[in-house]
GROMACS .gro file of C-alpha atoms in nm:
model
  381
    1PRO     CA    1   8.726  11.256  12.959
    2ASP     CA    2   9.087  11.345  12.885
    3ALA     CA    3   9.221  11.492  12.539
    4PRO     CA    4   9.315  11.173  12.368
    5SER     CA    5   8.966  10.994  12.472
    6CYS     CA    6   8.799  11.303  12.329
    7LEU     CA    7   9.007  11.274  12.010
    8VAL     CA    8   8.902  10.903  11.970
    9ASN     CA    9   8.542  10.991  12.032
   10ARG     CA   10   8.510  11.264  11.779
   11THR     CA   11   8.690  11.072  11.539
   12MET     CA   12   8.468  10.765  11.592
   13ALA     CA   13   8.150  10.992  11.581
   14ALA     CA   14   8.296  11.164  11.239
   15ASN     CA   15   8.341  10.818  11.086
   16THR     CA   16   7.983  10.700  11.214
   17GLU     CA   17   7.839  11.029  11.033
   18SER     CA   18   8.032  10.995  10.712
   19GLN     CA   19   7.933  10.614  10.670
   20ALA     CA   20   7.576  10.729  10.740
   21LYS     CA   21   7.602  10.972  10.447
   22ARG     CA   22   7.743  10.729  10.229
   23GLN     CA   23   7.485  10.464  10.282
   24CYS     CA   24   7.235  10.749  10.198
   25THR     CA   25   7.426  10.849   9.859
   26GLY     CA   26   7.555  10.502   9.781
   27LYS     CA   27   7.869  10.649   9.666
   28ALA     CA   28   8.246  10.578   9.806
   29VAL     CA   29   8.443  10.884   9.901
   30VAL     CA   30   8.765  10.928   9.710
   31VAL     CA   31   9.010  11.191   9.810
   32HIS     CA   32   9.222  11.361   9.541
   33LEU     CA   33   9.541  11.436   9.720
   34CYS     CA   34   9.724  11.759   9.548
   35GLY     CA   35   9.942  12.051   9.575
   36SER     CA   36  10.317  12.070   9.711
   37ARG     CA   37  10.495  12.151  10.037
   38VAL     CA   38  10.824  12.232   9.820
   39SER     CA   39  10.776  12.468   9.539
   40GLU     CA   40  10.527  12.648   9.331
   41TYR     CA   41  10.681  12.460   9.047
   42TYR     CA   42  10.515  12.120   9.186
   43GLU     CA   43  10.251  12.285   9.299
   44GLY     CA   44  10.160  12.383   8.938
   45VAL     CA   45  10.214  12.067   8.804
   46SER     CA   46   9.994  11.879   9.087
   47SER     CA   47   9.716  12.135   9.044
   48TYR     CA   48   9.681  12.130   8.669
   49TYR     CA   49   9.674  11.733   8.648
   50ALA     CA   50   9.444  11.693   8.966
   51SER     CA   51   9.202  11.958   8.836
   52GLN     CA   52   9.195  11.792   8.489
   53CYS     CA   53   9.113  11.431   8.657
   54TYR     CA   54   8.893  11.591   8.905
   55ALA     CA   55   8.661  11.755   8.628
   56GLU     CA   56   8.648  11.415   8.433
   57VAL     CA   57   8.570  11.193   8.706
   58SER     CA   58   8.319  11.421   8.868
   59GLN     CA   59   8.090  11.382   8.538
   60HIS     CA   60   8.099  11.029   8.581
   61GLY     CA   61   7.910  11.028   8.922
   62THR     CA   62   8.059  10.719   9.019
   63TYR     CA   63   8.210  10.833   9.350
   64ASP     CA   64   8.192  11.124   9.583
   65ASN     CA   65   8.517  11.330   9.488
   66LYS     CA   66   8.688  11.512   9.760
   67ILE     CA   67   8.982  11.737   9.719
   68ALA     CA   68   9.277  11.769   9.965
   69MET     CA   69   9.530  12.036   9.911
   70VAL     CA   70   9.872  12.044  10.081
   71HIS     CA   71  10.034  12.407  10.088
   72ARG     CA   72  10.414  12.497  10.107
   73ASP     CA   73  10.361  12.668  10.449
   74GLY     CA   74  10.239  12.324  10.582
   75THR     CA   75   9.857  12.384  10.617
   76TRP     CA   76   9.596  12.197  10.444
   77SER     CA   77   9.264  12.290  10.271
   78PHE     CA   78   8.973  12.124  10.139
   79PRO     CA   79   8.803  12.328   9.863
   80ALA     CA   80   8.495  12.252   9.691
   81ASP     CA   81   8.645  12.241   9.361
   82PHE     CA   82   8.934  12.357   9.169
   83SER     CA   83   8.789  12.705   9.093
   84ASP     CA   84   8.979  13.017   9.196
   85ASP     CA   85   8.693  13.129   9.422
   86ALA     CA   86   8.653  12.789   9.596
   87LYS     CA   87   9.045  12.788   9.666
   88LYS     CA   88   9.025  13.117   9.813
   89ALA     CA   89   8.716  13.039  10.017
   90ALA     CA   90   8.855  12.721  10.167
   91THR     CA   91   8.981  12.739  10.525
   92HIS     CA   92   9.358  12.647  10.568
   93MET     CA   93   9.429  12.440  10.878
   94PRO     CA   94   9.747  12.282  11.031
   95ILE     CA   95   9.777  11.897  10.952
   96GLU     CA   96   9.612  11.779  11.291
   97ALA     CA   97   9.302  11.952  11.173
   98ALA     CA   98   9.316  11.812  10.851
   99MET     CA   99   9.371  11.459  10.975
  100ALA     CA  100   9.046  11.498  11.156
  101GLU     CA  101   8.875  11.620  10.853
  102ILE     CA  102   8.998  11.335  10.659
  103ALA     CA  103   8.881  11.099  10.924
  104LYS     CA  104   8.554  11.262  10.922
  105MET     CA  105   8.537  11.207  10.532
  106ALA     CA  106   8.624  10.819  10.589
  107PRO     CA  107   8.761  10.805  10.240
  108ALA     CA  108   8.735  10.438  10.074
  109ALA     CA  109   9.027  10.539   9.876
  110MET     CA  110   9.304  10.802   9.779
  111VAL     CA  111   9.431  10.924   9.453
  112PRO     CA  112   9.783  11.094   9.485
  113HIS     CA  113   9.827  11.388   9.239
  114MET     CA  114  10.141  11.546   9.428
  115PHE     CA  115  10.467  11.531   9.220
  116CYS     CA  116  10.722  11.666   9.491
  117LEU     CA  117  10.941  11.427   9.677
  118PRO     CA  118  10.749  11.457  10.013
  119GLY     CA  119  10.438  11.452   9.811
  120MET     CA  120  10.521  11.104   9.649
  121THR     CA  121  10.684  10.975   9.960
  122THR     CA  122  10.582  11.125  10.307
  123PHE     CA  123  10.210  11.214  10.230
  124ARG     CA  124  10.144  10.893  10.046
  125ALA     CA  125  10.284  10.725  10.385
  126LEU     CA  126  10.040  10.923  10.599
  127PHE     CA  127   9.740  10.796  10.408
  128GLU     CA  128   9.892  10.442  10.454
  129ALA     CA  129   9.919  10.491  10.817
  130MET     CA  130   9.565  10.618  10.846
  131GLY     CA  131   9.456  10.303  10.660
  132VAL     CA  132   9.326  10.472  10.353
  133PRO     CA  133   9.422  10.253  10.050
  134ILE     CA  134   9.606  10.440   9.787
  135VAL     CA  135   9.564  10.411   9.402
  136GLY     CA  136   9.916  10.306   9.266
  137ASN     CA  137  10.246  10.238   9.397
  138THR     CA  138  10.335  10.281   9.786
  139ALA     CA  139  10.521  10.543   9.940
  140GLY     CA  140  10.856  10.324   9.977
  141VAL     CA  141  10.845  10.222   9.588
  142MET     CA  142  10.799  10.582   9.496
  143GLU     CA  143  11.079  10.681   9.724
  144LEU     CA  144  11.334  10.415   9.561
  145SER     CA  145  11.204  10.516   9.188
  146THR     CA  146  11.255  10.866   9.251
  147ASN     CA  147  11.623  10.815   9.303
  148LYS     CA  148  11.755  10.754   8.971
  149ALA     CA  149  12.087  10.578   9.076
  150GLN     CA  150  11.920  10.334   9.305
  151SER     CA  151  11.624  10.266   9.091
  152LYS     CA  152  11.871  10.173   8.808
  153ALA     CA  153  12.087   9.953   9.021
  154VAL     CA  154  11.818   9.757   9.130
  155VAL     CA  155  11.619   9.686   8.775
  156GLY     CA  156  11.971   9.605   8.667
  157THR     CA  157  11.986   9.300   8.895
  158LEU     CA  158  11.699   9.140   8.700
  159GLY     CA  159  11.884   9.179   8.355
  160VAL     CA  160  11.725   9.518   8.257
  161PRO     CA  161  11.969   9.704   8.027
  162ILE     CA  162  12.072  10.040   8.173
  163PRO     CA  163  12.325  10.296   8.044
  164GLU     CA  164  12.685  10.308   8.206
  165SER     CA  165  12.654  10.576   8.486
  166GLU     CA  166  12.858  10.744   8.765
  167LEU     CA  167  12.693  10.896   9.080
  168LEU     CA  168  12.863  11.246   9.149
  169ARG     CA  169  12.860  11.436   9.484
  170SER     CA  170  12.985  11.790   9.540
  171GLY     CA  171  13.334  11.838   9.426
  172ASP     CA  172  13.330  11.543   9.206
  173ARG     CA  173  13.379  11.551   8.810
  174PRO     CA  174  13.286  11.286   8.585
  175LYS     CA  175  13.543  11.037   8.457
  176MET     CA  176  13.386  10.908   8.148
  177ALA     CA  177  13.451  11.050   7.812
  178ARG     CA  178  13.200  11.278   7.662
  179PRO     CA  179  12.919  11.282   7.555
  180PHE     CA  180  12.716  11.203   7.859
  181VAL     CA  181  12.403  11.338   8.043
  182LEU     CA  182  12.392  11.502   8.380
  183LYS     CA  183  12.078  11.448   8.577
  184PRO     CA  184  12.000  11.556   8.936
  185CYS     CA  185  11.956  11.230   9.098
  186ASN     CA  186  11.606  11.302   9.242
  187GLU     CA  187  11.430  11.557   9.023
  188ASP     CA  188  11.165  11.508   8.747
  189ASN     CA  189  11.040  11.680   8.440
  190SER     CA  190  11.394  11.710   8.318
  191GLN     CA  191  11.483  11.994   8.569
  192GLY     CA  192  11.857  12.062   8.582
  193ILE     CA  193  11.947  11.803   8.285
  194THR     CA  194  12.221  11.873   8.038
  195LEU     CA  195  12.344  11.682   7.752
  196VAL     CA  196  12.727  11.718   7.782
  197ARG     CA  197  12.900  11.731   7.442
  198GLU     CA  198  13.271  11.834   7.341
  199ASP     CA  199  13.174  12.210   7.327
  200THR     CA  200  12.936  12.187   7.654
  201ASP     CA  201  13.088  12.420   7.949
  202LEU     CA  202  13.099  12.117   8.203
  203ASP     CA  203  13.119  12.353   8.504
  204ALA     CA  204  12.799  12.503   8.425
  205ALA     CA  205  12.631  12.194   8.369
  206LEU     CA  206  12.742  12.054   8.690
  207LYS     CA  207  12.646  12.376   8.890
  208GLN     CA  208  12.303  12.365   8.712
  209ALA     CA  209  12.246  12.002   8.831
  210PHE     CA  210  12.366  12.049   9.157
  211THR     CA  211  12.107  12.309   9.223
  212PHE     CA  212  11.833  12.071   9.225
  213ASP     CA  213  12.005  11.778   9.436
  214THR     CA  214  12.328  11.701   9.632
  215GLU     CA  215  12.359  11.403   9.409
  216VAL     CA  216  12.397  11.388   9.035
  217LEU     CA  217  12.380  11.094   8.800
  218CYS     CA  218  12.643  11.117   8.508
  219GLU     CA  219  12.492  10.872   8.266
  220ARG     CA  220  12.632  10.751   7.923
  221TYR     CA  221  12.447  10.916   7.636
  222ILE     CA  222  12.268  10.651   7.420
  223PRO     CA  223  12.285  10.797   7.060
  224LEU     CA  224  11.973  10.866   6.917
  225GLY     CA  225  11.762  10.619   6.766
  226ARG     CA  226  11.430  10.617   6.933
  227GLU     CA  227  11.289  10.781   7.266
  228ILE     CA  228  10.997  10.576   7.383
  229ARG     CA  229  10.755  10.545   7.717
  230CYS     CA  230  10.614  10.215   7.769
  231ALA     CA  231  10.408  10.092   8.063
  232VAL     CA  232  10.253   9.786   8.201
  233LEU     CA  233   9.897   9.771   8.343
  234GLU     CA  234   9.835   9.489   8.657
  235GLN     CA  235   9.518   9.276   8.563
  236ALA     CA  236   9.297   9.136   8.804
  237ASP     CA  237   9.487   8.813   8.798
  238GLY     CA  238   9.822   8.973   8.849
  239LYS     CA  239   9.918   8.944   8.491
  240LEU     CA  240  10.127   9.259   8.341
  241ASP     CA  241   9.995   9.390   8.034
  242LEU     CA  242  10.225   9.594   7.802
  243LEU     CA  243  10.017   9.910   7.703
  244PRO     CA  244  10.065  10.073   7.355
  245CYS     CA  245  10.389  10.274   7.354
  246LEU     CA  246  10.421  10.655   7.320
  247GLU     CA  247  10.708  10.772   7.091
  248TYR     CA  248  10.851  11.094   7.138
  249PHE     CA  249  11.021  11.241   6.803
  250LEU     CA  250  11.356  11.401   6.878
  251THR     CA  251  11.626  11.557   6.631
  252GLU     CA  252  12.012  11.525   6.626
  253LYS     CA  253  12.017  11.911   6.694
  254ALA     CA  254  11.788  11.840   7.020
  255PRO     CA  255  11.838  11.474   7.083
  256ILE     CA  256  11.698  11.459   7.456
  257ARG     CA  257  11.384  11.586   7.617
  258GLY     CA  258  11.406  11.915   7.813
  259ALA     CA  259  11.174  12.078   8.057
  260SER     CA  260  11.047  12.294   7.778
  261ASP     CA  261  10.931  11.962   7.599
  262LYS     CA  262  10.709  11.844   7.863
  263LEU     CA  263  10.516  12.137   8.024
  264VAL     CA  264  10.426  12.492   7.917
  265THR     CA  265  10.501  12.739   8.228
  266ASP     CA  266  10.395  13.104   8.277
  267SER     CA  267  10.645  13.412   8.291
  268ARG     CA  268  10.784  13.270   8.644
  269GLY     CA  269  10.822  12.919   8.532
  270VAL     CA  270  10.534  12.784   8.689
  271PRO     CA  271  10.345  12.512   8.472
  272VAL     CA  272  10.034  12.582   8.344
  273THR     CA  273   9.951  12.313   8.108
  274VAL     CA  274  10.120  12.034   7.902
  275THR     CA  275  10.289  12.044   7.553
  276THR     CA  276  10.145  11.889   7.253
  277GLY     CA  277  10.296  11.761   6.910
  278GLY     CA  278  10.614  11.572   6.846
  279ARG     CA  279  10.475  11.251   6.993
  280LYS     CA  280  10.282  10.925   6.867
  281CYS     CA  281  10.059  10.688   7.034
  282PRO     CA  282  10.033  10.424   6.967
  283ALA     CA  283  10.397  10.420   6.838
  284ASP     CA  284  10.509  10.189   6.562
  285VAL     CA  285  10.659   9.883   6.740
  286ASP     CA  286  10.728   9.568   6.568
  287ASP     CA  287  10.720   9.216   6.746
  288VAL     CA  288  11.083   9.207   6.798
  289LEU     CA  289  11.112   9.553   6.969
  290ARG     CA  290  10.799   9.493   7.160
  291ALA     CA  291  10.925   9.158   7.312
  292LYS     CA  292  11.226   9.373   7.443
  293LEU     CA  293  11.012   9.667   7.577
  294GLU     CA  294  10.783   9.382   7.752
  295HIS     CA  295  11.109   9.224   7.907
  296LEU     CA  296  11.208   9.562   8.033
  297CYS     CA  297  10.889   9.667   8.186
  298VAL     CA  298  10.786   9.361   8.352
  299GLN     CA  299  11.119   9.287   8.516
  300SER     CA  300  11.167   9.666   8.611
  301HIS     CA  301  10.786   9.641   8.768
  302ARG     CA  302  10.887   9.318   8.961
  303ALA     CA  303  11.240   9.451   9.066
  304LEU     CA  304  11.099   9.801   9.201
  305GLY     CA  305  10.809   9.628   9.371
  306CYS     CA  306  10.554   9.806   9.179
  307ARG     CA  307  10.170   9.786   9.224
  308ASP     CA  308   9.875   9.855   8.970
  309TYR     CA  309  10.080  10.001   8.697
  310SER     CA  310  10.435  10.136   8.604
  311LEU     CA  311  10.576  10.369   8.343
  312TYR     CA  312  10.938  10.403   8.201
  313ASP     CA  313  11.132  10.641   8.005
  314VAL     CA  314  11.325  10.401   7.754
  315ARG     CA  315  11.610  10.496   7.501
  316ILE     CA  316  11.660  10.309   7.177
  317ASP     CA  317  11.991  10.303   7.012
  318PRO     CA  318  12.045  10.292   6.636
  319ASP     CA  319  12.078   9.915   6.657
  320GLY     CA  320  11.720   9.870   6.806
  321ASN     CA  321  11.852   9.803   7.180
  322PRO     CA  322  11.633   9.948   7.439
  323PHE     CA  323  11.804  10.110   7.768
  324PHE     CA  324  11.598  10.191   8.088
  325LEU     CA  325  11.635  10.546   8.151
  326GLU     CA  326  11.422  10.622   8.456
  327ALA     CA  327  11.079  10.489   8.615
  328CYS     CA  328  10.789  10.722   8.639
  329LEU     CA  329  10.567  10.557   8.870
  330TYR     CA  330  10.275  10.788   8.891
  331CYS     CA  331   9.963  10.870   8.698
  332SER     CA  332   9.735  11.164   8.746
  333PHE     CA  333   9.444  10.996   8.551
  334ALA     CA  334   9.378  11.333   8.377
  335PRO     CA  335   9.247  11.267   8.011
  336LYS     CA  336   9.577  11.374   7.866
  337SER     CA  337   9.805  11.184   8.110
  338VAL     CA  338  10.026  10.918   7.968
  339ILE     CA  339   9.883  10.578   8.081
  340VAL     CA  340   9.523  10.716   8.011
  341GLY     CA  341   9.623  10.795   7.663
  342MET     CA  342   9.793  10.456   7.618
  343CYS     CA  343   9.474  10.249   7.734
  344GLY     CA  344   9.296  10.470   7.491
  345GLY     CA  345   9.519  10.345   7.228
  346ARG     CA  346   9.364   9.991   7.281
  347GLY     CA  347   9.003  10.122   7.318
  348GLN     CA  348   8.993  10.156   7.696
  349SER     CA  349   8.844  10.483   7.841
  350GLN     CA  350   8.966  10.713   8.124
  351GLN     CA  351   8.658  10.632   8.316
  352GLU     CA  352   8.732  10.229   8.275
  353ILE     CA  353   9.084  10.250   8.391
  354PHE     CA  354   9.033  10.492   8.686
  355GLU     CA  355   8.740  10.292   8.827
  356MET     CA  356   8.907   9.968   8.774
  357LEU     CA  357   9.232  10.088   8.990
  358VAL     CA  358   9.018  10.276   9.261
  359ASN     CA  359   8.775   9.964   9.296
  360ARG     CA  360   9.109   9.742   9.319
  361ALA     CA  361   9.261   9.973   9.599
  362ILE     CA  362   8.916   9.931   9.793
  363GLU     CA  363   8.923   9.581   9.753
  364ARG     CA  364   9.256   9.543   9.888
  365LYS     CA  365   9.148   9.716  10.215
  366ARG     CA  366   8.842   9.503  10.226
  367LYS     CA  367   9.064   9.159  10.202
  368ALA     CA  368   9.306   9.324  10.466
  369MET     CA  369   9.010   9.385  10.699
  370SER     CA  370   8.887   9.055  10.677
  371SER     CA  371   9.195   8.851  10.672
  372THR     CA  372   9.353   8.711  11.016
  373GLN     CA  373   9.743   8.723  11.009
  374LEU     CA  374   9.942   8.569  11.285
  375LEU     CA  375  10.292   8.609  11.175
  376GLY     CA  376  10.487   8.825  10.933
  377MET     CA  377  10.606   9.180  10.931
  378LYS     CA  378  10.411   9.273  10.629
  379SER     CA  379  10.018   9.312  10.598
  380ALA     CA  380   9.819   9.047  10.404
  381CYS     CA  381   9.714   9.301  10.150
   0.00000   0.00000   0.00000
C-alpha cells in the first residue's frame, strides 16, 4: 500500500489498541497539553501550573492522565510525569510523530495548560482539528480575548463598561492626557506594562511596551478603588453562575498589579511559583456591586463567545463603578488556580470542578458524533 494508506492503517490500529486498553481499565484518557513554542518564561508558567494540576488529578484516579509537552524547537515529548528524570528520559519527536502518538492514545479530552499565544491558539486548534474535545474555550475565542484592544471593543458592544483607550503602533505617541497605562496588546502576566504619571519617562515606557508587541494599548487610568477578579461558570443548563470574587489589595504607591505581583521568578526571570498574600477570596461584595459584576461577566462571556467558564480583571473606581480591563479565559485547574480557588469559596472541590468540565467536553464530542447535520457552517456541538 502507498504511504498515506499505511498511515491511515497505523492510526486505525493505534486507536483500536488504545480503545481496547481503555475498555480494560475503564478510564478515559485525558491529555494535559503544556510547554511553550515561544519562550522560557511561558514554558515556566505552563510547566508549573500543569504539574500542579497533574499531581492533583492523578491522585483522584478518575482518568488516565497523560502529558504532552511542546518545546521551543518545535519538538514534542510525552514524559511519564513531571519529574526532571522523566522529562529528560522522554524522547523528543517532530510534530508528525507526535500526532501519531496522540492518535495512539485516543484521548477522550484535552486540558490546555499552554499560556503563550501559539499555545492558546494554534495548538488548541490542532486538537480541535484532530477531533479531540477541549476543556474550556476554543482557539478562536482565545485569539480574540488575547488581543486587548479587540476584546474590549467586542464586549463594549453589549454595554460592558470599558476605559477610554487608544491603539498605538510603532512611531505613535499617546494623545490622551496623563495618567494612563501602557500595555502590550497581546501579552499576559503584566509583562511590559507601565503606569504613566506626570513624572514617568514616556519614551522608556513606550520602548518597554513595544519590546513585547507591535501594538500597544494606551488606556485611561482608573483611579484606585478596588481591583477584583470575577468569573462565571457555565452550568449544565447553560446558566452562568457568578463565582465568589477575588480581591487584590493595592496601594496608592503601587496602584496597579505588575509582573512581580503575579509570579515568582528565578534569577533569569523564569517563573517557578505563584505569589501569595495581598488578596482575599471570597471578596467582600455587596448586592449592588455584585449585580454590576454579574452583568459585566455575563455580557462579556456572551460577547466573546466563551464556553465552560470565563474570568475577568475588573477595576472599580472610588464611586463603585466597575470597568472591564481584560479577559483571562484560561484555567490550569491547579489547586491554587483562580477559578478553583473561587469555587472553593462556595464549597466546591478541585476534583468536582475539573471532572465536571472534562466530562462536559467528552459529552460535547459524543453529541456531535451522534448527530446528523445537513446544513450550516458550524458543527452541531
